[in-house]
PDB file of C-alpha atoms in Angstrom:
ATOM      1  CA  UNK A   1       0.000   0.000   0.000  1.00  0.00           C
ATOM      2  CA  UNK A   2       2.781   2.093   0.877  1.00  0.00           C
ATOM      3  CA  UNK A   3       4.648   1.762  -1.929  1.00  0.00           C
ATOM      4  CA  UNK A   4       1.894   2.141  -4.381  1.00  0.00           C
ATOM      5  CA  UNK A   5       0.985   5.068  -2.471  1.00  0.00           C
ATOM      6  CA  UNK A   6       4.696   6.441  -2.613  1.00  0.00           C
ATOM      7  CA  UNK A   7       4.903   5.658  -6.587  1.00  0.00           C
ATOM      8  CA  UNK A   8       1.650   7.835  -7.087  1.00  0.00           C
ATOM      9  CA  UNK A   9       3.027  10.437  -5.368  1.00  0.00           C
ATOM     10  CA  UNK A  10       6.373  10.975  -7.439  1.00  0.00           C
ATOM     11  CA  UNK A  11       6.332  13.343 -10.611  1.00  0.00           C
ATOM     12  CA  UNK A  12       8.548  13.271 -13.186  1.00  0.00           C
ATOM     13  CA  UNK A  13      10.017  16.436 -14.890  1.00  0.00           C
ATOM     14  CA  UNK A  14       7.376  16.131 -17.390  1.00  0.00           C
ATOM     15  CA  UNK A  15       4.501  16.211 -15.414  1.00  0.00           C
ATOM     16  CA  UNK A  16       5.898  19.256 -13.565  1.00  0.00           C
ATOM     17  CA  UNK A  17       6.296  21.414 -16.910  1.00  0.00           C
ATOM     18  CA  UNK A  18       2.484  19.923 -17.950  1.00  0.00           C
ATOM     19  CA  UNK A  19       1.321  21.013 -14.475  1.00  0.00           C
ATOM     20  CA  UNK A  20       2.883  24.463 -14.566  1.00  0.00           C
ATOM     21  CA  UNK A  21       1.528  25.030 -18.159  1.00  0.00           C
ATOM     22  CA  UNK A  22      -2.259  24.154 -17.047  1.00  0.00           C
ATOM     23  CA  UNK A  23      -1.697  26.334 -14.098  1.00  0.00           C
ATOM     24  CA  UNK A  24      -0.694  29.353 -16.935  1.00  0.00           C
ATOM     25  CA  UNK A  25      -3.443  28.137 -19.190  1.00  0.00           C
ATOM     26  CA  UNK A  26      -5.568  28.397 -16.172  1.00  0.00           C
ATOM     27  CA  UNK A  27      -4.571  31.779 -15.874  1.00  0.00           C
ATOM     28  CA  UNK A  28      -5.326  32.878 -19.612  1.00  0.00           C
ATOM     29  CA  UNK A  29      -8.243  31.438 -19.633  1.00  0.00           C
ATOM     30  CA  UNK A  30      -9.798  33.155 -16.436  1.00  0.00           C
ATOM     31  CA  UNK A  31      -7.920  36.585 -17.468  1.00  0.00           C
ATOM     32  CA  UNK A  32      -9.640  35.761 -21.177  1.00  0.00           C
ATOM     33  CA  UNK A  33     -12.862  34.973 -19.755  1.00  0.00           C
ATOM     34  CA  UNK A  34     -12.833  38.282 -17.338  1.00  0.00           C
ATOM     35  CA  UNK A  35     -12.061  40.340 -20.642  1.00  0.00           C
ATOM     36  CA  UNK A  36     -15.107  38.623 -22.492  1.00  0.00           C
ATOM     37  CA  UNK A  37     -17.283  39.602 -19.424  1.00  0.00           C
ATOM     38  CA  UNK A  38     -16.168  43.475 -19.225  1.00  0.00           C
ATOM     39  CA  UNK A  39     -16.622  43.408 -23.022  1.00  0.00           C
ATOM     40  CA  UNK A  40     -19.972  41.877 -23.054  1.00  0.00           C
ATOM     41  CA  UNK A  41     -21.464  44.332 -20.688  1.00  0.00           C
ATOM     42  CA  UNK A  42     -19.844  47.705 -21.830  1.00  0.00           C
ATOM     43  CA  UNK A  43     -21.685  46.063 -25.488  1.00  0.00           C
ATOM     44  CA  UNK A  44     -24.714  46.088 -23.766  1.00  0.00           C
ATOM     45  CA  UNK A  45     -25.027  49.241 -22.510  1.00  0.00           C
ATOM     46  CA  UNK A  46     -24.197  50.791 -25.737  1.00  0.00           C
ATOM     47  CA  UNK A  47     -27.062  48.732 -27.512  1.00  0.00           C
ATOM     48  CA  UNK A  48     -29.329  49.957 -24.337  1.00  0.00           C
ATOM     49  CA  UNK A  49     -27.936  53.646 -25.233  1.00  0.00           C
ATOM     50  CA  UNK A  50     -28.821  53.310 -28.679  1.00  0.00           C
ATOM     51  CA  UNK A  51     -31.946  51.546 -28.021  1.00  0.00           C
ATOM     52  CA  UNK A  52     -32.801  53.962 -25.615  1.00  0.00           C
ATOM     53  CA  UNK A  53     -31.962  57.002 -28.080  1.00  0.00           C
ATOM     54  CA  UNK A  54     -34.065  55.637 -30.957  1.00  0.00           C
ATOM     55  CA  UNK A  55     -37.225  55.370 -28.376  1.00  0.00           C
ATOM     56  CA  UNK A  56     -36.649  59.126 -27.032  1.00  0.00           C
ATOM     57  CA  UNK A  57     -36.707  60.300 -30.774  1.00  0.00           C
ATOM     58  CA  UNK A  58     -39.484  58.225 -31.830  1.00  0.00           C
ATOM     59  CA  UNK A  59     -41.399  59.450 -28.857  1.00  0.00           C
ATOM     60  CA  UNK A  60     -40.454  63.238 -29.864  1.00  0.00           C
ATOM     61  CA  UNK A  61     -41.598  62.531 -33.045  1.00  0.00           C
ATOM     62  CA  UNK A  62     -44.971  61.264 -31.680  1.00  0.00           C
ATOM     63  CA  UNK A  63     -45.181  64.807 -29.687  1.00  0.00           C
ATOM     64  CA  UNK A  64     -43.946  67.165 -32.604  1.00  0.00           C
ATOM     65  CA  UNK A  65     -46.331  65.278 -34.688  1.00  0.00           C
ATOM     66  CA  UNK A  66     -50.185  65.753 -32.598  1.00  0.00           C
ATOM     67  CA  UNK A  67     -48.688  69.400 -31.921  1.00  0.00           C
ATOM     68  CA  UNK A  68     -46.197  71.699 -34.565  1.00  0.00           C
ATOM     69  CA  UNK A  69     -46.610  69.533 -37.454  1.00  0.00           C
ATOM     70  CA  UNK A  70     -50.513  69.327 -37.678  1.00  0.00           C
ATOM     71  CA  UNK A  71     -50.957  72.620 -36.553  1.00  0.00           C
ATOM     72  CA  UNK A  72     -48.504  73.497 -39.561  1.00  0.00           C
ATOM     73  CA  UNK A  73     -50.150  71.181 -41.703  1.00  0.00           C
ATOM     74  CA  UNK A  74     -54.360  72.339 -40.998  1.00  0.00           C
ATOM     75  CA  UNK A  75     -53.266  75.885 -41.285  1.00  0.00           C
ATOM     76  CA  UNK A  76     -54.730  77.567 -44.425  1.00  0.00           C
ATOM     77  CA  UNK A  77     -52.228  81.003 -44.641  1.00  0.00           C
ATOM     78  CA  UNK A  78     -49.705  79.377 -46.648  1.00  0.00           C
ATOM     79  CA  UNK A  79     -49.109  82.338 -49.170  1.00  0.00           C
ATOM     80  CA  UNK A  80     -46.330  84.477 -48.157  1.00  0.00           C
ATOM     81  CA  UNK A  81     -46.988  87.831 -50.055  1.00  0.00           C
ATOM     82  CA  UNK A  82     -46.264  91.903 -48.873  1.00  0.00           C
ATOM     83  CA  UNK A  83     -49.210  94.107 -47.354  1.00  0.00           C
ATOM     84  CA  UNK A  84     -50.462  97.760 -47.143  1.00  0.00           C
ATOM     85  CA  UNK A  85     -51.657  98.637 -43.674  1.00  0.00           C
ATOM     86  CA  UNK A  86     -54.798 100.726 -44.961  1.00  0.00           C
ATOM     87  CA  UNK A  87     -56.659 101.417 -41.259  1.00  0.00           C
ATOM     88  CA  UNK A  88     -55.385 100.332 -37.503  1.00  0.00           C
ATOM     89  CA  UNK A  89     -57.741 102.162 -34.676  1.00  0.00           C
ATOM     90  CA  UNK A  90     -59.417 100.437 -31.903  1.00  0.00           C
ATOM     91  CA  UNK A  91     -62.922  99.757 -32.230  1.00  0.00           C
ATOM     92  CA  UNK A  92     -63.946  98.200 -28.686  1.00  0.00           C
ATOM     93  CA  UNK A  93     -63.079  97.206 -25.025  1.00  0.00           C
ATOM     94  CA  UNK A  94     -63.325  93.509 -24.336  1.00  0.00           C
ATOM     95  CA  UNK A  95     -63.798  91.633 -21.055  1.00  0.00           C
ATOM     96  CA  UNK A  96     -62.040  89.674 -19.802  1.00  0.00           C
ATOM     97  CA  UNK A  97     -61.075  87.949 -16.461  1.00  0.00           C
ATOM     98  CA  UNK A  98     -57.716  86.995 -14.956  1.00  0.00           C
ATOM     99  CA  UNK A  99     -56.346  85.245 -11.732  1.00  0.00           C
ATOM    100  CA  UNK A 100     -55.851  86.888  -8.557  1.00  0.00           C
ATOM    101  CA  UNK A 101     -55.443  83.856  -6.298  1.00  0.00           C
ATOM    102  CA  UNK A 102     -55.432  80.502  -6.042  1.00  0.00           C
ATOM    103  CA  UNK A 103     -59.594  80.153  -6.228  1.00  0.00           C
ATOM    104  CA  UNK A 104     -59.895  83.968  -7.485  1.00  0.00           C
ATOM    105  CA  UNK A 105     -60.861  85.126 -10.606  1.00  0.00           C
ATOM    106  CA  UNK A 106     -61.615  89.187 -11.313  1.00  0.00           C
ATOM    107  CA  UNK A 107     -62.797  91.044 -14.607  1.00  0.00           C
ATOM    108  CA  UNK A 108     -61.299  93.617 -16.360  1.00  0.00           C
ATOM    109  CA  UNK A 109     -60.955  94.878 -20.253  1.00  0.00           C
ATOM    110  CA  UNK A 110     -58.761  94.978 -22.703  1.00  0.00           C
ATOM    111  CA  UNK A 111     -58.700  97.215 -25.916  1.00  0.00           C
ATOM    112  CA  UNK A 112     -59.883  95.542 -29.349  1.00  0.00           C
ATOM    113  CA  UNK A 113     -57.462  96.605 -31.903  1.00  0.00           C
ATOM    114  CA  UNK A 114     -58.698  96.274 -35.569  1.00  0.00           C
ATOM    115  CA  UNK A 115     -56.448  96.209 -38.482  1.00  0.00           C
ATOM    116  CA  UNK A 116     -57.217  96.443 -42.634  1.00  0.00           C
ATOM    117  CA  UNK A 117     -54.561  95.654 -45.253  1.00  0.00           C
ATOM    118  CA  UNK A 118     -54.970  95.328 -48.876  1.00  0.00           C
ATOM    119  CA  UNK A 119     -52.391  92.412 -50.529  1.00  0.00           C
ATOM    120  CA  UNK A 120     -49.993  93.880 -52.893  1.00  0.00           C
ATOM    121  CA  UNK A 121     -50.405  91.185 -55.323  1.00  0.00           C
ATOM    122  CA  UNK A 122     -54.363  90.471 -55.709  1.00  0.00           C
ATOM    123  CA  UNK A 123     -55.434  94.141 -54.264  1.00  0.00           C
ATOM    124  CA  UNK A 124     -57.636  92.318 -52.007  1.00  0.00           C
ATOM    125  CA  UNK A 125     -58.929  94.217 -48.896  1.00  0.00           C
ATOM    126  CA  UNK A 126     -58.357  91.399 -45.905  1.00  0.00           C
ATOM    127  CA  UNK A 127     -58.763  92.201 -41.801  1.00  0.00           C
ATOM    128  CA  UNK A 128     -55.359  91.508 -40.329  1.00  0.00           C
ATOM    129  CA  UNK A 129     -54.649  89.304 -37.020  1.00  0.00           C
ATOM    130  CA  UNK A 130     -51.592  88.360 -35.107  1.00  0.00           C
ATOM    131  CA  UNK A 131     -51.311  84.845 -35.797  1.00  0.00           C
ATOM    132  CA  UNK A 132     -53.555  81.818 -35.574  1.00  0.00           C
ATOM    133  CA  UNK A 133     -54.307  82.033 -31.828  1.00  0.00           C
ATOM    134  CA  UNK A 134     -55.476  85.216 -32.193  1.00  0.00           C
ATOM    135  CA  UNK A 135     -57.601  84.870 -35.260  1.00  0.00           C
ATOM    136  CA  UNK A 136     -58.902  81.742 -33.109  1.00  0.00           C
ATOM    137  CA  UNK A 137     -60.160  83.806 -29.922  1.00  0.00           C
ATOM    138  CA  UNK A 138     -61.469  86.759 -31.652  1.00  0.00           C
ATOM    139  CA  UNK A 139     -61.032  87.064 -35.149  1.00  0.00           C
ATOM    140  CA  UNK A 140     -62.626  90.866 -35.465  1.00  0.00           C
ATOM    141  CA  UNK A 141     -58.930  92.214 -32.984  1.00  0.00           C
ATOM    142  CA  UNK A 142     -55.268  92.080 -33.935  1.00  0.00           C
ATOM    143  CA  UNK A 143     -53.938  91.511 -30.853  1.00  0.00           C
ATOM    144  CA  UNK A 144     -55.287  89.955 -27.649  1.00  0.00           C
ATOM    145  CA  UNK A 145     -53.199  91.166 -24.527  1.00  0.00           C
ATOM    146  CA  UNK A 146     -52.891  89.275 -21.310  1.00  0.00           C
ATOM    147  CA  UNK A 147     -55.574  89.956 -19.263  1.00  0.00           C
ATOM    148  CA  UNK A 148     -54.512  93.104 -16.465  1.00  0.00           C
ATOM    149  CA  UNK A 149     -55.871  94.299 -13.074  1.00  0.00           C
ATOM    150  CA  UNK A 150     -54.821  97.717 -15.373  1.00  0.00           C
ATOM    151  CA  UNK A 151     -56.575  98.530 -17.972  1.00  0.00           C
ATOM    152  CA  UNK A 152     -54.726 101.427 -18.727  1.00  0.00           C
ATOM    153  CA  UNK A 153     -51.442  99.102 -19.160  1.00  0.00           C
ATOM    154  CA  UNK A 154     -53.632  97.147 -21.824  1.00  0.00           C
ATOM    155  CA  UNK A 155     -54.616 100.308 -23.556  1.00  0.00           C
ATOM    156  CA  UNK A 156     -50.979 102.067 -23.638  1.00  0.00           C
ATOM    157  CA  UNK A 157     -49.670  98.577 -25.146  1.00  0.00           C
ATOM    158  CA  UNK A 158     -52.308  98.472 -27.870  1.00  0.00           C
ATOM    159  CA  UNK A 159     -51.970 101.601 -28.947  1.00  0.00           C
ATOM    160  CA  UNK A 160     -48.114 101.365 -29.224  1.00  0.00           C
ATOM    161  CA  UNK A 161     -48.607  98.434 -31.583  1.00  0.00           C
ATOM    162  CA  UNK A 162     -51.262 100.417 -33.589  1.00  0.00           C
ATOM    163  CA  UNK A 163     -48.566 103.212 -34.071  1.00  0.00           C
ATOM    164  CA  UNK A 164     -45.742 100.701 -35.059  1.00  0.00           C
ATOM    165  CA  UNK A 165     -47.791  99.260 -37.833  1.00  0.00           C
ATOM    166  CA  UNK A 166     -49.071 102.897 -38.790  1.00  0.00           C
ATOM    167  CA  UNK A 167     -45.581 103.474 -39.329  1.00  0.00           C
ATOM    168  CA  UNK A 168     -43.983 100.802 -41.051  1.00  0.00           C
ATOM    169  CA  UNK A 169     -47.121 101.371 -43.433  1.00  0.00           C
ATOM    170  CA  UNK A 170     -45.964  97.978 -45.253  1.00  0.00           C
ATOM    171  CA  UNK A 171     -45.655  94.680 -43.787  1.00  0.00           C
ATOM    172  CA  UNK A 172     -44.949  90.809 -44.361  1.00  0.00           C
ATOM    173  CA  UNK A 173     -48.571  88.758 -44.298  1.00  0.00           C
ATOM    174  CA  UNK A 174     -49.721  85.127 -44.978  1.00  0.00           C
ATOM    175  CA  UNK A 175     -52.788  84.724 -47.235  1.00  0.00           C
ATOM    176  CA  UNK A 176     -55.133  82.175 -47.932  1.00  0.00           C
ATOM    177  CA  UNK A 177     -53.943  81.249 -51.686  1.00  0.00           C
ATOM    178  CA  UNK A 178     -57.588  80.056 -52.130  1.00  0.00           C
ATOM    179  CA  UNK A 179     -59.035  83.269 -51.380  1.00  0.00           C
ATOM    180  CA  UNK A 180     -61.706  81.817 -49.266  1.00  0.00           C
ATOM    181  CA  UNK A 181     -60.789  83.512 -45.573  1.00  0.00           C
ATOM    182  CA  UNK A 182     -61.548  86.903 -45.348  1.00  0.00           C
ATOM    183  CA  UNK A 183     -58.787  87.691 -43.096  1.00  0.00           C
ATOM    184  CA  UNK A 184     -54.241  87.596 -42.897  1.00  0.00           C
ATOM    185  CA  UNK A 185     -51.868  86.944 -40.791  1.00  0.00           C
ATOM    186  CA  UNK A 186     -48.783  88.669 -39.748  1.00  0.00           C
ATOM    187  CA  UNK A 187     -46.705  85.673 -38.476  1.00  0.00           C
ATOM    188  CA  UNK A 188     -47.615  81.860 -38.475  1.00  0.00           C
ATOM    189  CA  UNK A 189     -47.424  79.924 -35.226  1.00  0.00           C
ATOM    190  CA  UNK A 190     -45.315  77.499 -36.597  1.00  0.00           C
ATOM    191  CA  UNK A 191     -43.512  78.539 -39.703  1.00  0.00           C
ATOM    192  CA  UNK A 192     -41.732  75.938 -42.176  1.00  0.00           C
ATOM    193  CA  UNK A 193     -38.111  76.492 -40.424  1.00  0.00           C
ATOM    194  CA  UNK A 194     -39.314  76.469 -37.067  1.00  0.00           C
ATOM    195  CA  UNK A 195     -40.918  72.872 -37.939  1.00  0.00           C
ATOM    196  CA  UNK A 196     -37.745  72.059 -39.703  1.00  0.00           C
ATOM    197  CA  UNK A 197     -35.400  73.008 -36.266  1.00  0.00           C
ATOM    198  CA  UNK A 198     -38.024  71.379 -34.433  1.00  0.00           C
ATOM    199  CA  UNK A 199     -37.654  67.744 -36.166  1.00  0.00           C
ATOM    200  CA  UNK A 200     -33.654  68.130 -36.571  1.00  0.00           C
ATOM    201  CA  UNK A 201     -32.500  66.950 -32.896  1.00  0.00           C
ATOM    202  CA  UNK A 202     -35.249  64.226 -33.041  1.00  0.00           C
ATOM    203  CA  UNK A 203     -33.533  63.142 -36.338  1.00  0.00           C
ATOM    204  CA  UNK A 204     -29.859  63.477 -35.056  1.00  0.00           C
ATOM    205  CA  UNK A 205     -30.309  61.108 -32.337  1.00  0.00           C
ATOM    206  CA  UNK A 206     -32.634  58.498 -34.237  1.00  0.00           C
ATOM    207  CA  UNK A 207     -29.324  58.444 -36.494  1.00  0.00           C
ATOM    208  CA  UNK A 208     -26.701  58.665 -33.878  1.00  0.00           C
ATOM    209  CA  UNK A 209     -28.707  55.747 -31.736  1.00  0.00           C
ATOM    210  CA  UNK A 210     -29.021  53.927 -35.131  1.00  0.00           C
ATOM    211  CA  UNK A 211     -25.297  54.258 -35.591  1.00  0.00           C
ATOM    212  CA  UNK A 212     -24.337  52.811 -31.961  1.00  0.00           C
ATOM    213  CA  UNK A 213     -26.369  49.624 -32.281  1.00  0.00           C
ATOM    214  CA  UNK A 214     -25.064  48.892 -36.129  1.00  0.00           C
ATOM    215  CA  UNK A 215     -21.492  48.967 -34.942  1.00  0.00           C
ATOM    216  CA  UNK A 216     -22.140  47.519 -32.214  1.00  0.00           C
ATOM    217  CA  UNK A 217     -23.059  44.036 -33.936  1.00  0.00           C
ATOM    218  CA  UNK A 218     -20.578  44.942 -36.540  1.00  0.00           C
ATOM    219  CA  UNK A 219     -18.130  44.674 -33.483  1.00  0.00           C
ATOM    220  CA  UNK A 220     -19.250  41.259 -32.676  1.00  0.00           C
ATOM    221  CA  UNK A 221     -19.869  40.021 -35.682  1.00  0.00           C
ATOM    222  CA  UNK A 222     -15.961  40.854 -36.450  1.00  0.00           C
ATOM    223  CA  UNK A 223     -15.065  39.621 -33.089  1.00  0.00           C
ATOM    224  CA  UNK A 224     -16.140  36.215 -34.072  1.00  0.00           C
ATOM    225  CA  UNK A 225     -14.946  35.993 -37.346  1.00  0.00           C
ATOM    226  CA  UNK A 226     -11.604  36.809 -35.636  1.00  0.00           C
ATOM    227  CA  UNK A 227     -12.276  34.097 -33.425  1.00  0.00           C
ATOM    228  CA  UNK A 228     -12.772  31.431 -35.892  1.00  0.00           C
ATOM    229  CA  UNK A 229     -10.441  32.513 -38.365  1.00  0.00           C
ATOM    230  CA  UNK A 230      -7.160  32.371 -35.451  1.00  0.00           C
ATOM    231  CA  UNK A 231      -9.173  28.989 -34.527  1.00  0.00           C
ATOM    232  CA  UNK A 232      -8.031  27.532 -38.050  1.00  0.00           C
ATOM    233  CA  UNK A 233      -4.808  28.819 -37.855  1.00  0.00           C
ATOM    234  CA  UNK A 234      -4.219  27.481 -34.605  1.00  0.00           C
ATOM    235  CA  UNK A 235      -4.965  24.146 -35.396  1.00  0.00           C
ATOM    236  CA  UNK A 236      -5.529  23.944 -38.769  1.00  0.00           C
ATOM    237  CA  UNK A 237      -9.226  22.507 -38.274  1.00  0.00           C
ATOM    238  CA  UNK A 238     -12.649  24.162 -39.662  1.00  0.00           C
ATOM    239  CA  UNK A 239     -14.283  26.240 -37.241  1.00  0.00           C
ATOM    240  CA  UNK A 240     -17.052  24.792 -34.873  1.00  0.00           C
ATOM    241  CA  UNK A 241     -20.331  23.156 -35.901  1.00  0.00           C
ATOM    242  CA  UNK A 242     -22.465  25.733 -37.104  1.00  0.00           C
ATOM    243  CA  UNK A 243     -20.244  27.411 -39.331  1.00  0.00           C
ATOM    244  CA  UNK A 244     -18.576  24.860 -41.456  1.00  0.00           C
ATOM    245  CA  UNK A 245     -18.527  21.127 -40.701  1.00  0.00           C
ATOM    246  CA  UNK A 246     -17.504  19.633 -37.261  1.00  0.00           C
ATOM    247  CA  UNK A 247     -15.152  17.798 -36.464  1.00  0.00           C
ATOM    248  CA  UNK A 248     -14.328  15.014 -33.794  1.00  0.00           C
ATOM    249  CA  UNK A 249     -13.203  15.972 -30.474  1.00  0.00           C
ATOM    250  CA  UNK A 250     -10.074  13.332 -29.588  1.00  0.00           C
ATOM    251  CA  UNK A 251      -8.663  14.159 -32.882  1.00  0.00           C
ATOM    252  CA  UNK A 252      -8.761  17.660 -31.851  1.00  0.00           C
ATOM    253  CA  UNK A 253      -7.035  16.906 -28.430  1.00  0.00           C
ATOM    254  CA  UNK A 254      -4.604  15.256 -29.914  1.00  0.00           C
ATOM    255  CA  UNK A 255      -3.181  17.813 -32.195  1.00  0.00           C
ATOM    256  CA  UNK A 256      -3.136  20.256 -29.510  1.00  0.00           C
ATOM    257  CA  UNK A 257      -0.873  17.598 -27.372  1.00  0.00           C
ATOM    258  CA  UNK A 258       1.073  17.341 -30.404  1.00  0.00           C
ATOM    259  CA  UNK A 259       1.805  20.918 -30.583  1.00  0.00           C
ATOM    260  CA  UNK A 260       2.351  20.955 -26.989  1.00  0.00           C
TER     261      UNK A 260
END
């Protein structure tokens, strides 16, 4: 017993070198399979990121959509053309209530200012109004100030406007090109480039998140063709099954002992 327990126990110079190379193979493959691991999650979160950014712009897009772009799209003053400011007085005081609390609400006025251009290019006589959201709450006034305790703060900023437009006597004004409203506006809402700005950060990151997920799987996709490729020149075998045909696993073992 002793002596076949002594005989087990003695190594010969070979099985010291074997031993001390599977104890550095060891190594390389635990250092190896730590690399893999940091790799594999730094390539998920930049798939998440990318992910992430493509949902973000979709979602603006949703948002820009059901607000800027229909209210762009429904709006009938499309015809840019020049204008003659024929009349500007103010016509009316209308009331109007505004906030003085939290469950307060008080009345005051504010002055109606009505304004008459005729179109350069057609000669038509139209009323004039800010933009849509005026033409919306009141079409017959220009402008509709914020609601004041003041009235007299209303009236002095009315009449300012009245005397600007007196003075510039010709101004920029969007028309209905199918002549069927009776009325112009001096600015739109949302204007083409201010649509256009609007939609460009949405489209930057839909292409930049886009971009970080395609080279992401470009990476691995390379990765493994790296893999196989210094597979076959390693030891001169096909790549596993799966790629190109499989081959048997003592004949493998054996050429890497042979190389050993």
């Amino acid at each position: 017993m002793f002596l076949w327990a002594g005989t087990k126990g003695v190594q010969g110079p070979g099985n010291q070198r074997r031993t001390i190379y599977q104890k550095i193979r060891e190594y390389d493959v635990l250092d190896k399979r730590k690399t893999v691991t940091a790799l594999k999650a730094g390539e998920d979160r930049a798939v998440l990121l990318g992910l992430s950014m493509v949902l973000f712009s979709a979602v603006t897009y949703f948002i820009l959509g059901i607000t800027m772009v229909r209210a762009y799209r429904d709006s009938v003053w499309t015809e840019e053309s020049s204008c003659t400011v024929l009349n500007s007085s103010i016509i009316a005081e209308i009331n109007c209530s505004y906030s003085c609390g939290a469950e307060c609400r008080r009345s005051s006025r504010y002055p109606c200012l009505q304004v008459f251009i005729s179109v350069n290019s057609s000669g038509r006589v139209l009323q004039l109004s800010h933009n849509e959201e005026a033409q919306e709450a009141n079409p017959e006034c220009f402008y509709i100030p914020k609601c004041r305790k003041e009235y007299s703060v209303s009236h002095a900023l009315v009449t300012d406007i009245s005397e600007r437009l007196k003075a510039y006597g010709q101004v920029p004004c969007y028309c209905d090109p199918t002549g069927q409203q009776d009325s112009a506006l001096l600015t739109r809402l949302y204007g083409r480039r201010a649509v256009l700005s609007s939609l460009l950060w949405p489209t930057c990151t839909l292409v930049m998140g886009t971009l970080i997920v395609a080279m992401v799987k470009l990476t691995q996709y390379l990765s493994i063709l790296c893999e196989q490729i210094s597979r076959i020149k390693r030891t001169g075998l096909p790549p596993r099954a799966g790629t190109l045909h499989s081959v048997d696993g003592t004949k493998f073992n054996r050429l890497i002992l042979d190389r050993l």
